[in-house]
Tab-separated table of C-alpha atoms in Angstrom:
chain	number	residue	atom	x	y	z
A	1	UNK	CA	122.069	123.965	66.476
A	2	UNK	CA	121.551	124.491	70.192
A	3	UNK	CA	118.331	123.447	71.836
A	4	UNK	CA	115.556	126.055	72.052
A	5	UNK	CA	115.290	127.473	75.590
A	6	UNK	CA	112.102	128.896	77.115
A	7	UNK	CA	112.260	131.468	79.901
A	8	UNK	CA	109.889	131.266	82.825
A	9	UNK	CA	108.854	133.890	85.374
A	10	UNK	CA	107.677	132.480	88.698
A	11	UNK	CA	105.172	134.733	90.501
A	12	UNK	CA	104.673	133.232	93.995
A	13	UNK	CA	104.644	134.967	97.407
A	14	UNK	CA	105.697	131.913	99.365
A	15	UNK	CA	109.498	131.691	98.892
A	16	UNK	CA	109.581	128.008	99.787
A	17	UNK	CA	107.098	127.080	97.077
A	18	UNK	CA	108.842	129.475	94.619
A	19	UNK	CA	112.165	127.687	95.343
A	20	UNK	CA	110.550	124.301	94.704
A	21	UNK	CA	109.202	125.563	91.345
A	22	UNK	CA	112.626	126.978	90.473
A	23	UNK	CA	114.423	123.735	91.288
A	24	UNK	CA	111.961	121.724	89.285
A	25	UNK	CA	112.165	124.033	86.246
A	26	UNK	CA	115.954	123.935	86.290
A	27	UNK	CA	115.747	120.138	86.138
A	28	UNK	CA	113.428	120.316	83.101
A	29	UNK	CA	114.986	120.178	79.663
A	30	UNK	CA	114.482	123.322	77.546
A	31	UNK	CA	113.471	125.674	80.390
A	32	UNK	CA	115.175	128.153	82.691
A	33	UNK	CA	114.006	130.672	85.282
A	34	UNK	CA	114.286	134.334	84.200
A	35	UNK	CA	113.067	135.776	87.476
A	36	UNK	CA	111.192	135.228	90.729
A	37	UNK	CA	108.531	137.690	91.857
A	38	UNK	CA	106.799	137.636	95.258
A	39	UNK	CA	104.079	140.133	94.342
A	40	UNK	CA	102.427	141.877	91.441
A	41	UNK	CA	104.711	144.924	91.555
A	42	UNK	CA	107.848	142.800	91.281
A	43	UNK	CA	106.272	140.760	88.423
A	44	UNK	CA	105.457	143.911	86.436
A	45	UNK	CA	108.992	145.283	86.974
A	46	UNK	CA	110.571	142.062	85.738
A	47	UNK	CA	108.257	141.942	82.731
A	48	UNK	CA	109.032	145.517	81.864
A	49	UNK	CA	112.787	144.795	81.841
A	50	UNK	CA	112.948	141.217	80.500
A	51	UNK	CA	109.711	140.543	78.606
A	52	UNK	CA	111.572	139.418	75.508
A	53	UNK	CA	113.215	136.611	77.496
A	54	UNK	CA	110.005	135.313	79.058
A	55	UNK	CA	107.674	132.907	77.289
A	56	UNK	CA	105.804	131.424	80.247
A	57	UNK	CA	104.609	132.760	83.611
A	58	UNK	CA	103.666	130.583	86.596
A	59	UNK	CA	101.138	132.784	88.391
A	60	UNK	CA	99.581	132.370	91.838
A	61	UNK	CA	96.025	133.647	92.302
A	62	UNK	CA	96.767	134.963	95.801
A	63	UNK	CA	99.336	137.799	95.929
A	64	UNK	CA	99.778	140.380	98.673
A	65	UNK	CA	99.346	143.498	96.547
A	66	UNK	CA	97.096	142.417	93.670
A	67	UNK	CA	94.628	139.731	92.743
A	68	UNK	CA	96.281	137.124	90.529
A	69	UNK	CA	93.405	137.290	88.040
A	70	UNK	CA	93.803	141.063	87.793
A	71	UNK	CA	97.470	140.609	86.997
A	72	UNK	CA	96.516	137.929	84.509
A	73	UNK	CA	94.426	140.373	82.469
A	74	UNK	CA	97.159	143.021	82.671
A	75	UNK	CA	99.748	140.636	81.290
A	76	UNK	CA	97.307	139.430	78.639
A	77	UNK	CA	96.856	143.046	77.477
A	78	UNK	CA	100.512	144.156	77.586
A	79	UNK	CA	102.392	140.979	76.637
A	80	UNK	CA	100.537	138.953	74.085
A	81	UNK	CA	103.521	136.698	73.359
A	82	UNK	CA	103.542	135.215	76.901
A	83	UNK	CA	101.603	132.135	78.011
A	84	UNK	CA	100.335	131.911	81.593
A	85	UNK	CA	99.784	128.956	83.857
A	86	UNK	CA	97.871	129.478	87.082
A	87	UNK	CA	99.603	127.623	89.926
A	88	UNK	CA	97.392	128.180	92.913
A	89	UNK	CA	95.380	126.730	95.771
A	90	UNK	CA	92.259	128.471	94.426
A	91	UNK	CA	89.676	125.842	93.692
A	92	UNK	CA	86.618	128.041	93.281
A	93	UNK	CA	84.840	127.466	89.990
A	94	UNK	CA	84.412	131.241	89.497
A	95	UNK	CA	88.171	131.735	89.692
A	96	UNK	CA	88.898	128.809	87.430
A	97	UNK	CA	86.308	129.991	84.896
A	98	UNK	CA	87.751	133.505	84.721
A	99	UNK	CA	91.276	132.132	84.343
A	100	UNK	CA	90.104	129.962	81.412
A	101	UNK	CA	88.388	132.955	79.830
A	102	UNK	CA	91.683	134.759	80.214
A	103	UNK	CA	93.300	132.182	78.026
A	104	UNK	CA	95.605	130.423	80.536
A	105	UNK	CA	97.683	127.593	79.059
A	106	UNK	CA	96.928	125.436	82.059
A	107	UNK	CA	95.545	125.559	85.613
A	108	UNK	CA	97.418	123.649	88.334
A	109	UNK	CA	95.952	123.269	91.798
A	110	UNK	CA	98.318	123.096	94.783
A	111	UNK	CA	99.776	120.854	96.034
A	112	UNK	CA	101.122	120.069	92.569
A	113	UNK	CA	102.491	116.653	91.683
A	114	UNK	CA	105.794	116.562	89.822
A	115	UNK	CA	104.423	114.505	86.900
A	116	UNK	CA	101.550	116.956	86.376
A	117	UNK	CA	103.953	119.894	86.195
A	118	UNK	CA	106.191	117.884	83.856
A	119	UNK	CA	103.271	117.130	81.563
A	120	UNK	CA	102.418	120.826	81.359
A	121	UNK	CA	106.007	121.823	80.500
A	122	UNK	CA	106.342	119.069	77.929
A	123	UNK	CA	103.067	120.111	76.230
A	124	UNK	CA	104.134	123.766	76.283
A	125	UNK	CA	107.467	122.950	74.631
A	126	UNK	CA	105.821	120.795	71.983
A	127	UNK	CA	103.275	123.446	71.056
A	128	UNK	CA	105.884	126.178	70.825
A	129	UNK	CA	108.180	124.001	68.696
A	130	UNK	CA	105.337	122.865	66.464
A	131	UNK	CA	104.327	126.486	65.752
A	132	UNK	CA	107.853	127.840	65.325
A	133	UNK	CA	108.837	128.789	61.809
A	134	UNK	CA	105.525	127.674	60.340
A	135	UNK	CA	103.526	129.865	58.013
A	136	UNK	CA	100.492	127.599	57.711
A	137	UNK	CA	99.073	124.421	59.199
A	138	UNK	CA	96.505	121.880	58.057
A	139	UNK	CA	93.504	121.053	60.287
A	140	UNK	CA	95.084	117.660	61.136
A	141	UNK	CA	98.384	119.280	62.135
A	142	UNK	CA	96.574	121.879	64.243
A	143	UNK	CA	94.457	119.225	65.954
A	144	UNK	CA	97.644	117.382	66.964
A	145	UNK	CA	99.192	120.583	68.364
A	146	UNK	CA	96.049	121.383	70.338
A	147	UNK	CA	95.717	117.854	71.780
A	148	UNK	CA	95.811	119.061	75.367
A	149	UNK	CA	94.019	117.616	78.374
A	150	UNK	CA	90.326	117.819	77.428
A	151	UNK	CA	87.159	117.287	79.472
A	152	UNK	CA	86.341	113.584	79.280
A	153	UNK	CA	90.017	112.730	78.634
A	154	UNK	CA	91.603	112.758	82.124
A	155	UNK	CA	95.352	112.975	82.600
A	156	UNK	CA	95.403	109.747	84.558
A	157	UNK	CA	93.872	107.019	82.422
A	158	UNK	CA	93.056	103.771	84.162
A	159	UNK	CA	95.658	101.089	83.534
A	160	UNK	CA	93.283	98.723	81.832
A	161	UNK	CA	92.234	101.353	79.249
A	162	UNK	CA	95.577	103.023	78.600
A	163	UNK	CA	96.359	101.142	75.398
A	164	UNK	CA	92.888	101.759	74.014
A	165	UNK	CA	92.963	105.457	74.903
A	166	UNK	CA	96.265	105.973	73.160
A	167	UNK	CA	95.220	104.103	70.057
A	168	UNK	CA	92.112	106.307	69.792
A	169	UNK	CA	93.613	109.722	70.568
A	170	UNK	CA	97.219	109.921	69.418
A	171	UNK	CA	98.987	109.856	66.075
A	172	UNK	CA	101.037	106.763	65.414
A	173	UNK	CA	103.925	108.915	64.114
A	174	UNK	CA	106.505	109.708	66.789
A	175	UNK	CA	107.727	113.304	67.141
A	176	UNK	CA	111.002	114.404	65.631
A	177	UNK	CA	114.005	113.219	67.663
A	178	UNK	CA	112.178	110.164	69.086
A	179	UNK	CA	112.522	106.661	67.577
A	180	UNK	CA	110.886	103.423	68.576
A	181	UNK	CA	114.058	101.371	69.020
A	182	UNK	CA	115.544	103.839	71.445
A	183	UNK	CA	112.231	104.045	73.312
A	184	UNK	CA	112.393	100.283	73.703
A	185	UNK	CA	115.951	100.570	75.104
A	186	UNK	CA	114.868	103.207	77.609
A	187	UNK	CA	111.812	101.252	78.725
A	188	UNK	CA	113.822	98.011	79.057
A	189	UNK	CA	116.524	99.852	81.064
A	190	UNK	CA	113.898	101.204	83.491
A	191	UNK	CA	112.325	97.746	83.759
A	192	UNK	CA	115.689	96.188	84.679
A	193	UNK	CA	116.631	98.915	87.208
A	194	UNK	CA	116.059	98.000	90.878
A	195	UNK	CA	114.996	101.565	91.621
A	196	UNK	CA	114.062	104.771	89.789
A	197	UNK	CA	116.765	106.357	87.609
A	198	UNK	CA	117.960	109.910	86.978
A	199	UNK	CA	118.554	111.212	83.460
A	200	UNK	CA	122.302	110.927	84.030
A	201	UNK	CA	121.989	107.255	85.114
A	202	UNK	CA	119.848	106.577	82.084
A	203	UNK	CA	122.403	108.298	79.834
A	204	UNK	CA	125.167	106.003	81.135
A	205	UNK	CA	122.987	102.920	80.615
A	206	UNK	CA	122.089	103.990	77.067
A	207	UNK	CA	125.583	105.212	76.159
A	208	UNK	CA	124.028	108.522	75.142
A	209	UNK	CA	124.108	112.160	76.309
A	210	UNK	CA	122.172	113.335	79.319
A	211	UNK	CA	120.144	115.611	77.058
A	212	UNK	CA	119.102	112.704	74.850
A	213	UNK	CA	118.186	110.522	77.831
A	214	UNK	CA	116.105	113.322	79.359
A	215	UNK	CA	114.310	113.955	76.054
A	216	UNK	CA	113.169	110.317	75.878
A	217	UNK	CA	112.290	110.163	79.548
A	218	UNK	CA	110.202	113.339	79.425
A	219	UNK	CA	108.469	112.075	76.302
A	220	UNK	CA	107.529	108.862	78.176
A	221	UNK	CA	106.309	110.912	81.135
A	222	UNK	CA	104.048	112.952	78.830
A	223	UNK	CA	102.731	109.702	77.315
A	224	UNK	CA	101.995	108.372	80.834
A	225	UNK	CA	104.339	105.393	80.349
A	226	UNK	CA	106.791	106.621	83.000
A	227	UNK	CA	106.307	108.554	86.254
A	228	UNK	CA	108.638	111.207	87.548
A	229	UNK	CA	109.271	112.590	91.010
A	230	UNK	CA	111.600	115.123	92.555
A	231	UNK	CA	114.121	113.556	94.931
A	232	UNK	CA	117.334	114.689	96.575
A	233	UNK	CA	120.863	113.473	95.897
A	234	UNK	CA	123.692	112.915	98.309
A	235	UNK	CA	124.539	116.606	98.559
A	236	UNK	CA	120.917	117.645	98.984
A	237	UNK	CA	120.367	118.959	95.440
A	238	UNK	CA	116.957	118.188	93.912
A	239	UNK	CA	117.015	115.660	91.073
A	240	UNK	CA	114.275	114.301	88.830
A	241	UNK	CA	113.911	110.535	89.036
A	242	UNK	CA	111.976	108.319	86.639
A	243	UNK	CA	110.104	105.084	87.259
A	244	UNK	CA	108.465	102.748	84.730
A	245	UNK	CA	104.708	102.261	84.912
A	246	UNK	CA	103.248	98.831	84.539
A	247	UNK	CA	101.501	99.707	81.249
A	248	UNK	CA	104.652	101.003	79.484
A	249	UNK	CA	105.299	97.904	77.359
A	250	UNK	CA	101.628	97.702	76.464
A	251	UNK	CA	101.767	101.372	75.409
A	252	UNK	CA	104.886	100.769	73.272
A	253	UNK	CA	103.143	97.890	71.475
A	254	UNK	CA	100.444	100.289	70.307
A	255	UNK	CA	102.925	102.381	68.290
């Protein structure tokens, strides 16, 4: 069965930033860009035509023809199946508070780091997959699905407390499609590499497919055992590169 794909609409008036988002999304497993809108009118037109293909919207708060928060409430009213992530330079607490009341999946403040965007996409994919084809869930299962970034549980845990934080907050069971032995191989390969690796380089080292290598690498990024950054290859195309964090082996020992 083919991998589930999630369509994203990028709503950003700065074409340079929009192109960066697009390149990053296209490097992320399980996601593709349905459309690019530079203002509210274009966003509404794309939604009207392709709403069924869109599961996530990256929305800027500053648009030339409409306030991003106004568009947020419009989308919330008309397209209840879509999740929204604010991707904006707006830092005002009033703006953030209204976005949270509007039920945004996440709020990313520009300039956005690659690993923070990757964490958001990974969490989005996990939640969608966990809820797919389920009629009921127990409280424990629901708590695991909703284990997002919470106040008091920052995304960047200090190195010396990483092992303790994971042992307190995460289930010991690995998600479907991830096994401990392969995780060890991936971590060891990154440790032995003289520089960061792409998913393709990891696939060759593992003797596995690029899709499998990326799945394990993105899982490790979400678990804060590996960092990721967007670099450029020999022909100038953006590529996602992965680097092992010092606490990765310690993290693996907690599983």
